[in-house]
Tab-separated table of N, CA and C in Angstrom:
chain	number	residue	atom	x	y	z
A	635	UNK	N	48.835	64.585	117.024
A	635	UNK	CA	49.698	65.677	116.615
A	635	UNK	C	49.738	65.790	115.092
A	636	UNK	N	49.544	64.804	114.616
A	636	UNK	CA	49.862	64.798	113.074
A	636	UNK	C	48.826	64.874	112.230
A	637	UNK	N	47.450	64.597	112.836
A	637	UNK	CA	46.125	65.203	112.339
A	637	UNK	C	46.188	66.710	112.224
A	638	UNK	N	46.466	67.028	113.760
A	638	UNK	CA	46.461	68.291	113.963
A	638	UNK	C	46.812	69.244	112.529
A	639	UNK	N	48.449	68.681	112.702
A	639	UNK	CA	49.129	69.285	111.656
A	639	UNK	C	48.678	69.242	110.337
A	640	UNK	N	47.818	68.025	109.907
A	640	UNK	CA	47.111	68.133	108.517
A	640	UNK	C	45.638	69.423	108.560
A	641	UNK	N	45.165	69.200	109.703
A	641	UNK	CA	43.917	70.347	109.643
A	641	UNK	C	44.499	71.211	109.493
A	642	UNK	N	45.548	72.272	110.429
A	642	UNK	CA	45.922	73.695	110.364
A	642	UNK	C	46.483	73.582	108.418
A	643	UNK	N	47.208	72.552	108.139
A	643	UNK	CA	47.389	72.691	106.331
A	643	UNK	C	46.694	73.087	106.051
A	644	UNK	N	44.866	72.148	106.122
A	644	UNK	CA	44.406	72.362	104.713
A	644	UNK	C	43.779	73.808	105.311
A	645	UNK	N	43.419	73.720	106.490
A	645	UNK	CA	42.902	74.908	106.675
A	645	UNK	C	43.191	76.790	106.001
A	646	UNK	N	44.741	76.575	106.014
A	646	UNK	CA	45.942	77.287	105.465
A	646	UNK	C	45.494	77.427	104.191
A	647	UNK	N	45.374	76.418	103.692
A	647	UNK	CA	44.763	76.255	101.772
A	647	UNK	C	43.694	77.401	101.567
A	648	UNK	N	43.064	76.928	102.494
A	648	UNK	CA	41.640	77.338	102.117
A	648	UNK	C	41.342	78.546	102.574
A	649	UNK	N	42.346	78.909	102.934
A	649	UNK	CA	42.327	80.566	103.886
A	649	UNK	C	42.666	81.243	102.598
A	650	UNK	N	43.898	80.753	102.294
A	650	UNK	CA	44.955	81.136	101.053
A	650	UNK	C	43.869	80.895	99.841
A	651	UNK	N	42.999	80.123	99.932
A	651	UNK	CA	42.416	80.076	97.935
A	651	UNK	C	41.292	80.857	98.504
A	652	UNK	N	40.868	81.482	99.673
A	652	UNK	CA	39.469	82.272	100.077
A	652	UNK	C	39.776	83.644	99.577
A	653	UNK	N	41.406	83.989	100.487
A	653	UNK	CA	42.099	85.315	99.834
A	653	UNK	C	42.408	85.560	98.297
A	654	UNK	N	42.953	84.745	97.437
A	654	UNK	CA	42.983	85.071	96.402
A	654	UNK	C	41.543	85.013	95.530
A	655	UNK	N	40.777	84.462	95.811
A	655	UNK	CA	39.331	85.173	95.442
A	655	UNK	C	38.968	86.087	95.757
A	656	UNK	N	39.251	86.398	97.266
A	656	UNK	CA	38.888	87.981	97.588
A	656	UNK	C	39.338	88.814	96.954
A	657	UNK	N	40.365	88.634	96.630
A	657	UNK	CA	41.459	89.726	95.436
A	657	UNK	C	40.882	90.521	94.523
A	658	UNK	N	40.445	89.197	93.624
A	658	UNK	CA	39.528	89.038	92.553
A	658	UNK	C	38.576	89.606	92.338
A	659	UNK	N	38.138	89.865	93.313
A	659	UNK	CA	36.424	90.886	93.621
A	659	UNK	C	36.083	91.604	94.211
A	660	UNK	N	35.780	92.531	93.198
A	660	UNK	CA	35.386	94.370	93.748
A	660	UNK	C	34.608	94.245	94.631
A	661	UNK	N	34.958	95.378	95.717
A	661	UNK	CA	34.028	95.921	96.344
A	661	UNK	C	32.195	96.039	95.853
A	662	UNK	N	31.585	95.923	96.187
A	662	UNK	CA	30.228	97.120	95.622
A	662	UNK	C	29.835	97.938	96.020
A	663	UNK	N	30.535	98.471	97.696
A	663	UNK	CA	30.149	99.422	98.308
A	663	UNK	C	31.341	100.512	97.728
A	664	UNK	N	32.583	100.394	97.842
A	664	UNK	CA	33.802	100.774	97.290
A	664	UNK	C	33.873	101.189	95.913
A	665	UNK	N	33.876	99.950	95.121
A	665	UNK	CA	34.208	100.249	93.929
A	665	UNK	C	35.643	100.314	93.241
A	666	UNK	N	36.757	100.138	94.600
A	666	UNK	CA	38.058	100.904	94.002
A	666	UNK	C	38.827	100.241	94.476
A	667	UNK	N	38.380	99.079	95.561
A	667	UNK	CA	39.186	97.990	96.749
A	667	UNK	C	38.609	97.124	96.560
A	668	UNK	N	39.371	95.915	96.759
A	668	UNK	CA	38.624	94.685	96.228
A	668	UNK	C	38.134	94.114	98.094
A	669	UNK	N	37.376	93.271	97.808
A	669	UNK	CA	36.947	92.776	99.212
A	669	UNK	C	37.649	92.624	100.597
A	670	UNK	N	38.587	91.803	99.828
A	670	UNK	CA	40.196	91.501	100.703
A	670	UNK	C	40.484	92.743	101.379
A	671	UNK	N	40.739	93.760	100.226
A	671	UNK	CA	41.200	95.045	101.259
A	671	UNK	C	39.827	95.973	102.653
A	672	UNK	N	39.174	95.679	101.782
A	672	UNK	CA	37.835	96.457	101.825
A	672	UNK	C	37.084	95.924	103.269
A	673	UNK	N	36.736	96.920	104.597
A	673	UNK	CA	36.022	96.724	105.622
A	673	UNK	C	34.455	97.215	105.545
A	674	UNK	N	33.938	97.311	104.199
A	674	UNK	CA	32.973	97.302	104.426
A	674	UNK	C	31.834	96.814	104.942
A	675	UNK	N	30.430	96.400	105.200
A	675	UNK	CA	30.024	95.576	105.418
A	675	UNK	C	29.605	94.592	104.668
A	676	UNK	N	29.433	94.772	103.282
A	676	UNK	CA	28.816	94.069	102.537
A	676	UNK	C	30.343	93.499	101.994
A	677	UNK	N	31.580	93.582	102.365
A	677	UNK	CA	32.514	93.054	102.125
A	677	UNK	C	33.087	91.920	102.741
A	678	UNK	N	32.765	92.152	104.342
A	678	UNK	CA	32.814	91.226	105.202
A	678	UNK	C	31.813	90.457	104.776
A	679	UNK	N	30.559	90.216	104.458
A	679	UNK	CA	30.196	89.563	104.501
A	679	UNK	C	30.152	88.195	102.861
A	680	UNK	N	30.724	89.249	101.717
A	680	UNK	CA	30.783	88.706	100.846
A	680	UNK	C	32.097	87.430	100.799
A	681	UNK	N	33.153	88.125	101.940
A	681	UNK	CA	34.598	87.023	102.275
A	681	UNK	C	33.763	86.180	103.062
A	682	UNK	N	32.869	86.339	103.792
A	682	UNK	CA	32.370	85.092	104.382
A	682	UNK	C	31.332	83.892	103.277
A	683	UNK	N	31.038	84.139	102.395
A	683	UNK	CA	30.181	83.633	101.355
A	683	UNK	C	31.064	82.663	100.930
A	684	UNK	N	32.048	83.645	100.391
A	684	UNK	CA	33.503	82.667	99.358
A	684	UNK	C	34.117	81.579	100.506
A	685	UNK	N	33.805	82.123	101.963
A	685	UNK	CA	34.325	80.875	103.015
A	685	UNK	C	33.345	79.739	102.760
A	686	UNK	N	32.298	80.151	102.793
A	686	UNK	CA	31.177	79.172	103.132
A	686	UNK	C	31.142	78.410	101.905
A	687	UNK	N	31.485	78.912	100.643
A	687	UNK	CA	30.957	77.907	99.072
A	687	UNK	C	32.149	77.326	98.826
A	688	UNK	N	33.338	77.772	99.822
A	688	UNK	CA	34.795	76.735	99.585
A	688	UNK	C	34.325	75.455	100.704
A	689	UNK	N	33.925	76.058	101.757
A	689	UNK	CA	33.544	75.117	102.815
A	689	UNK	C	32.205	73.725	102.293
A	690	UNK	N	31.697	74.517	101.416
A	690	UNK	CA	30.693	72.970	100.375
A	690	UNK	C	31.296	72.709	99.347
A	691	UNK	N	32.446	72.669	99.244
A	691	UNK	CA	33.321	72.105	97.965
A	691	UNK	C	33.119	72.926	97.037
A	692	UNK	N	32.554	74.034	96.375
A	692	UNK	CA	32.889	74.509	95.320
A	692	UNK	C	34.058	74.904	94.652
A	693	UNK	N	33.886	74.840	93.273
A	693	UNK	CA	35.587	75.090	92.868
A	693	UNK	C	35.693	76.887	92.671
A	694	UNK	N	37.062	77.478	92.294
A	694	UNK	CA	36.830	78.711	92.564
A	694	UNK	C	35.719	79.507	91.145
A	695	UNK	N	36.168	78.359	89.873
A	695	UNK	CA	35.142	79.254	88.562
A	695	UNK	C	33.469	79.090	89.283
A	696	UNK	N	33.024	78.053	89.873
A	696	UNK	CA	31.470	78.331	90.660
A	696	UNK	C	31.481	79.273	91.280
A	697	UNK	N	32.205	79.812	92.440
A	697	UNK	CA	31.857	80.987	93.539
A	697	UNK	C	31.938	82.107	92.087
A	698	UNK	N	32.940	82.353	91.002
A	698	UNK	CA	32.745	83.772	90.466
A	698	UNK	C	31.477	83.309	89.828
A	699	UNK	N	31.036	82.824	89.261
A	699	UNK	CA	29.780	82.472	88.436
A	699	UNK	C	28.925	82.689	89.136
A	700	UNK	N	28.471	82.467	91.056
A	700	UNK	CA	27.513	82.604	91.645
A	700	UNK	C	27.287	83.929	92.164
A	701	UNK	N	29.078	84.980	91.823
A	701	UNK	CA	28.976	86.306	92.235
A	701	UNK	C	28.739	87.214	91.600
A	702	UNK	N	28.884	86.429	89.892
A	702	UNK	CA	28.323	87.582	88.925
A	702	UNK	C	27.379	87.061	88.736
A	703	UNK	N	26.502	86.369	88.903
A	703	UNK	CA	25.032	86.231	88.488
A	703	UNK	C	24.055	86.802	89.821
A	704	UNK	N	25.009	87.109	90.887
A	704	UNK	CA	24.079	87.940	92.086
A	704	UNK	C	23.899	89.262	91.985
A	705	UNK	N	25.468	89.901	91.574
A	705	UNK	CA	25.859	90.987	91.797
A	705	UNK	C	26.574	91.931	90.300
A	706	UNK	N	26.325	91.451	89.100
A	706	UNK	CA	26.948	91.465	88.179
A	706	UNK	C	28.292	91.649	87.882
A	707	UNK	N	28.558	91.763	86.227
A	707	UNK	CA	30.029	91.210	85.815
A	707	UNK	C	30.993	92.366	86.079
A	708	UNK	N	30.632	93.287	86.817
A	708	UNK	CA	30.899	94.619	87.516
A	708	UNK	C	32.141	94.273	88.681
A	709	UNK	N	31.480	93.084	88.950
A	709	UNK	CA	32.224	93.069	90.678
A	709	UNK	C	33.245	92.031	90.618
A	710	UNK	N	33.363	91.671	89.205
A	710	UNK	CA	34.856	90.890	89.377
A	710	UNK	C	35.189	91.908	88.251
A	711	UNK	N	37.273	91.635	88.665
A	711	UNK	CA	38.244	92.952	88.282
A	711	UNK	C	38.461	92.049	86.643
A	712	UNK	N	38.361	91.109	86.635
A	712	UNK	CA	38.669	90.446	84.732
A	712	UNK	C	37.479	90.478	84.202
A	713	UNK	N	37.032	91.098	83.523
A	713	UNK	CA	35.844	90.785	82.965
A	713	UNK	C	36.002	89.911	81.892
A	714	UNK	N	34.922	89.089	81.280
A	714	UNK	CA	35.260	88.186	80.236
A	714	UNK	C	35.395	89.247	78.527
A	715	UNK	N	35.476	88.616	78.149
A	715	UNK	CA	35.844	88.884	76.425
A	715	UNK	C	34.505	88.422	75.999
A	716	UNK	N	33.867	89.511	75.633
A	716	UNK	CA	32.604	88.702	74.647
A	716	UNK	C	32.023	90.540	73.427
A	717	UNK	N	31.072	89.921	72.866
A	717	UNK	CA	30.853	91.213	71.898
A	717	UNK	C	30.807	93.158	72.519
A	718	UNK	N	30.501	93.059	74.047
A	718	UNK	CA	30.194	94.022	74.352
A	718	UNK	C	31.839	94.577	75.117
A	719	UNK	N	32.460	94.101	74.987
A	719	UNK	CA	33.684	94.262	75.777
A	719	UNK	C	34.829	94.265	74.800
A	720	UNK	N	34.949	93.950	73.195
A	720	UNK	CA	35.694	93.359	72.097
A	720	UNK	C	36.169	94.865	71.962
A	721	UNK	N	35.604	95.988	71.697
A	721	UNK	CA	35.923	97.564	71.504
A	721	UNK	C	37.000	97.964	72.587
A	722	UNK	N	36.478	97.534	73.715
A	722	UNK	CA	37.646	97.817	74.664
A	722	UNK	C	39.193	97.307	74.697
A	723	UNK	N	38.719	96.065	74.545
A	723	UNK	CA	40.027	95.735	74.403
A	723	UNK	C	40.822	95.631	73.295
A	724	UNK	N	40.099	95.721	72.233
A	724	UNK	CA	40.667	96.311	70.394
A	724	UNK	C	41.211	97.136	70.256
A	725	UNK	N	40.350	98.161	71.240
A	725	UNK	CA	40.788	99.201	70.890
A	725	UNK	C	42.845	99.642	70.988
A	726	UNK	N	43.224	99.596	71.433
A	726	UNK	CA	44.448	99.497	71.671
A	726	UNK	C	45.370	98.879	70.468
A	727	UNK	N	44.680	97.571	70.429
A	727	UNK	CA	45.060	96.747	69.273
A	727	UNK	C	45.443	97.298	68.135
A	728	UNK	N	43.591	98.271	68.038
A	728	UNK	CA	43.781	98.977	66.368
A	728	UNK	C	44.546	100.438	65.861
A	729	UNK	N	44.585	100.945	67.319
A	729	UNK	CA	45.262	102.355	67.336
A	729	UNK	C	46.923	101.848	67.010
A	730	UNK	N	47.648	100.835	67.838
A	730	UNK	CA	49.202	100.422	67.346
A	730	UNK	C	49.123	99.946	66.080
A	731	UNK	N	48.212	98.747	65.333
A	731	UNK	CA	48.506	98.414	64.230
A	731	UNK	C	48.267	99.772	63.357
A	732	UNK	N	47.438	100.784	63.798
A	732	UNK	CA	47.460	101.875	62.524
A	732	UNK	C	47.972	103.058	62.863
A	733	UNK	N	48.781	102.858	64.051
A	733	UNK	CA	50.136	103.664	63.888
A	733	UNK	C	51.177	103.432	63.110
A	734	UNK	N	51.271	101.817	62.850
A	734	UNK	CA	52.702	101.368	62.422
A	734	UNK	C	52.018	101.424	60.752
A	735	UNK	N	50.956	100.754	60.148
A	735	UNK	CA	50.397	100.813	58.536
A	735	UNK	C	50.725	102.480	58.523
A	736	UNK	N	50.686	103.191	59.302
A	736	UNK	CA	50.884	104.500	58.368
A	736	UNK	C	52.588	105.341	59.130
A	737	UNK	N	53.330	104.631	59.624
A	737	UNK	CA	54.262	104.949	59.487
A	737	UNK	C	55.387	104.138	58.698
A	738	UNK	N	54.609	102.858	58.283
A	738	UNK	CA	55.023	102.052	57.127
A	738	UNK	C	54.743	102.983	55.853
A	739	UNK	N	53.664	103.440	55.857
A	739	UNK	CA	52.849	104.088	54.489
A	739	UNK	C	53.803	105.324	53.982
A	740	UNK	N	54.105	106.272	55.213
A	740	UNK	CA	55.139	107.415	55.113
A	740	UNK	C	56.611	107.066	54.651
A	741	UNK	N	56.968	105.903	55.046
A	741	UNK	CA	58.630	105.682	54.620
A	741	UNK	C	58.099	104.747	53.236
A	742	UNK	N	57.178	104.205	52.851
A	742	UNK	CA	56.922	103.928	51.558
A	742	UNK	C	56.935	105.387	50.244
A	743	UNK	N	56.200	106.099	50.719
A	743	UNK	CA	56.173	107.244	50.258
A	743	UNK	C	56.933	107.609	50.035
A	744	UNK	N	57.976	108.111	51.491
A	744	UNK	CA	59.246	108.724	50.815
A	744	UNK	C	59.718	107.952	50.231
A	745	UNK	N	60.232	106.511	50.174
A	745	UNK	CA	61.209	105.799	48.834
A	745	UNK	C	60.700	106.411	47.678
A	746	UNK	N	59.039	106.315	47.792
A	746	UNK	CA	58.975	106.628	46.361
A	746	UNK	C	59.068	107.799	45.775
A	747	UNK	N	59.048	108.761	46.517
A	747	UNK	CA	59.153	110.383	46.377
A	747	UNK	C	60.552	110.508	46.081
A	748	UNK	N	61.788	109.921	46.486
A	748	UNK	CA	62.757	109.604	45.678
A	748	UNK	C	62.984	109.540	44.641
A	749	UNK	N	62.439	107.896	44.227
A	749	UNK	CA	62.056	107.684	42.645
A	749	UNK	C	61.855	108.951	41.858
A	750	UNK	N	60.566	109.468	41.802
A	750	UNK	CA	60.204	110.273	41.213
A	750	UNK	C	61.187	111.301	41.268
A	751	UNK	N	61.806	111.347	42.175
A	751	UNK	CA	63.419	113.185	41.966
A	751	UNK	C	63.689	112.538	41.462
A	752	UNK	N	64.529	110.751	41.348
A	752	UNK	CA	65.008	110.767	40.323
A	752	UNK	C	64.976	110.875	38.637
A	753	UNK	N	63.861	110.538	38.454
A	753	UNK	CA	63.188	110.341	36.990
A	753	UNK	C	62.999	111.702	36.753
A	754	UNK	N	62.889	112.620	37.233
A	754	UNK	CA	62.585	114.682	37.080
A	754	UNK	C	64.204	114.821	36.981
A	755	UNK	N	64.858	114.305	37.375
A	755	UNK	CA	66.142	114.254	37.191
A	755	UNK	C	66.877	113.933	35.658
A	756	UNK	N	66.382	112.768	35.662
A	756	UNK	CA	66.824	112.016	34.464
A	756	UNK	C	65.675	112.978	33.225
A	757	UNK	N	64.545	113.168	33.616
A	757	UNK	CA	63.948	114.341	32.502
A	757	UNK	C	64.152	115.644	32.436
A	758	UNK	N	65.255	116.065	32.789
A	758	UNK	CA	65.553	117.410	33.426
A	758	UNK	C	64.857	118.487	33.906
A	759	UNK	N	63.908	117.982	34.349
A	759	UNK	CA	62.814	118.773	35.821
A	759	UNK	C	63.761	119.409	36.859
A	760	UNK	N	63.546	120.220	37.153
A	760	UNK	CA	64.312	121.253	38.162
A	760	UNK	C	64.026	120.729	39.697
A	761	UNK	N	64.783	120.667	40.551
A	761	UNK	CA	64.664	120.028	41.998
A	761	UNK	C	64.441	121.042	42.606
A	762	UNK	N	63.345	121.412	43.848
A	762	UNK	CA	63.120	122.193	45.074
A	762	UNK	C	64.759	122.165	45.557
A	763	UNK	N	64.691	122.822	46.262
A	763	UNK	CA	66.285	122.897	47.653
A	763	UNK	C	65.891	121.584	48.392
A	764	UNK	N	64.913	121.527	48.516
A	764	UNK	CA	64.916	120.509	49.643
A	764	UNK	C	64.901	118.803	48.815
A	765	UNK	N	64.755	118.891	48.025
A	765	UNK	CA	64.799	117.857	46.839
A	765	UNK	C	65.997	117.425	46.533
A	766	UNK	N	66.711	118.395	46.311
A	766	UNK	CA	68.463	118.220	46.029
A	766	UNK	C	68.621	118.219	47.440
A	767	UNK	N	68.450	118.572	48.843
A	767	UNK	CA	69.301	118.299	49.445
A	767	UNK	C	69.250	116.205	50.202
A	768	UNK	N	68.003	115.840	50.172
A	768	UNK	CA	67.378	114.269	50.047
A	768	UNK	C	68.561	114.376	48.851
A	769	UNK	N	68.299	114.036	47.781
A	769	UNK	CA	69.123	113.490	46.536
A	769	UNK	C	70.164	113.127	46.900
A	770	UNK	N	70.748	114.566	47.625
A	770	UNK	CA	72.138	114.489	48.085
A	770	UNK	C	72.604	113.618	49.377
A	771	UNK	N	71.239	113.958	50.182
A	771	UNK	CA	72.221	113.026	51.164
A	771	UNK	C	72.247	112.002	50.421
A	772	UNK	N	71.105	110.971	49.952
A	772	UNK	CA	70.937	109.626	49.488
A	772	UNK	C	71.957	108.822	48.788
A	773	UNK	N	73.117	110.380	47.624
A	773	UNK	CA	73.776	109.515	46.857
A	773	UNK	C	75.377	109.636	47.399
A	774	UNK	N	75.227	110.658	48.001
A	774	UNK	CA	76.938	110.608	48.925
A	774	UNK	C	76.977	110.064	49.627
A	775	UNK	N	78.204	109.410	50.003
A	775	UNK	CA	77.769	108.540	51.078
A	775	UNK	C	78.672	108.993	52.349
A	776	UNK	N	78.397	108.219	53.464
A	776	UNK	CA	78.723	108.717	54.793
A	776	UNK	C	80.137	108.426	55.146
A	777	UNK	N	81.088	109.734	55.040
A	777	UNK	CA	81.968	109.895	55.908
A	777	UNK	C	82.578	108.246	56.785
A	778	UNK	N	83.962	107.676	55.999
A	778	UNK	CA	84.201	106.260	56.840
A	778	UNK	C	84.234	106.643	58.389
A	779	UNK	N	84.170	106.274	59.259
A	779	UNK	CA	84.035	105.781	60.870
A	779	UNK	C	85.912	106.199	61.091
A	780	UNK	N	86.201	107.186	61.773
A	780	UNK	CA	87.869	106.932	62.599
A	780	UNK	C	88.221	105.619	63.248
A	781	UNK	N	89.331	105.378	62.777
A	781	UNK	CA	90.054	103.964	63.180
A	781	UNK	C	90.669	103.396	64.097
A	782	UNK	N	90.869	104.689	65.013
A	782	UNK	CA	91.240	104.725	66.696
A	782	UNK	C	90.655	103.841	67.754
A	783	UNK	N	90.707	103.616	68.925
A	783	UNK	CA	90.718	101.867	69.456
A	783	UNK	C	89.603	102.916	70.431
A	784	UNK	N	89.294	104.153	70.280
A	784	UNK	CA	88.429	104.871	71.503
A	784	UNK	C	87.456	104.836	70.573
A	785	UNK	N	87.130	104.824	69.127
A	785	UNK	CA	86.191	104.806	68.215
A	785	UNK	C	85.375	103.473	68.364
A	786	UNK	N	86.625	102.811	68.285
A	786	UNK	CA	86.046	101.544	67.948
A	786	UNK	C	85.521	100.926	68.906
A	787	UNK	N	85.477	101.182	70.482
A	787	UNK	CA	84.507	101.410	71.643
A	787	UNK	C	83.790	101.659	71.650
A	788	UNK	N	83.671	103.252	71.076
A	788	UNK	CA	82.200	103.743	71.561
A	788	UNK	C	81.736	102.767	70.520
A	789	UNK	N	82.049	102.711	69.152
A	789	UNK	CA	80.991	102.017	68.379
A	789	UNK	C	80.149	100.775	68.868
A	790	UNK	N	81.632	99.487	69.253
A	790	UNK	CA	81.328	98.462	69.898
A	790	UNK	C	80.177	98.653	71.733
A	791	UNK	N	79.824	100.237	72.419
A	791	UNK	CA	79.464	100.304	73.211
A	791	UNK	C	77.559	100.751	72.714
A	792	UNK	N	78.093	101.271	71.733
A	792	UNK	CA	76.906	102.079	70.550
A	792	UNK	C	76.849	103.373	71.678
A	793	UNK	N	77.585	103.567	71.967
A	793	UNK	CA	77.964	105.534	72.560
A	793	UNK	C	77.918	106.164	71.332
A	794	UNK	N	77.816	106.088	70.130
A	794	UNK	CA	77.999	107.125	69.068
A	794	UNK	C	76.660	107.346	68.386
């Protein structure tokens, strides 16, 4: 009874580490379902492969190594990181960092576009409307906060 119960385990294991490889790997008839899901034929037979190379001890990085060197680096869903794949995944990288360098670059600007009203200021250079009205907000300052216990909620809720 207690053999028993150790075979149906490991058996269980190996069902369970067969499926999560299947996961792992595209279809090739499909393309869009990984094996696991996939009744194709060349699917069935590829879940039987990953049975058979768990069934000679292989570990799971051998079976992907023996499935992309059959079937290429196509048919597993992670592809590795190497020179031909670095654009893809950069890409993302470089579009956020040079969103933020140039929305850093714009609020640099304006400080300094400041500066400069001020010094046209101090040389008595004439301000656009829209020049004096920046100036203005910048040097008045904001209206104190009401002191009421419903204020001081929303504030403490940040409702305002």
């Amino acid at each position: 009874m207690e053999k028993r119960d150790e075979d149906l385990k490991k058996a269980q294991m190996l069902d369970a580490r067969a499926r999560n490889i299947s996961h792992n790997v595209r279809c090739t008839e499909c393309g869009s379902q990984s094996i696991e899901d996939s009744q194709a034929d060349v699917a069935i037979l590829l879940r039987q492969l990953i049975r058979d190379e768990i069934g000679a001890g292989k570990t799971d990085k051998e079976i992907y190594s023996k499935l992309e060197d059959e079937f290429g680096e196509t048919v597993l869903y992670a592809p590795k990181f190497d020179m031909q794949t670095a654009a893809l995944w950069l890409t993302p990288v470089l579009i956020a960092g040079g969103t933020a360098a140039g929305l850093a670059y714009s609020k640099h600007r304006q400080r300094t576009n400041v500066h400069i009203m001020a010094l046209n200021l101090i040389r008595g250079v004439s301000l656009t409307p829209k020049e004096r009205v920046t100036i203005l907000d910048l040097l008045i300052p904001p209206p104190p906060p009401p002191q009421g216990v419903v204020s001081r909620l929303r504030r403490w809720l940040n409702l305002r």
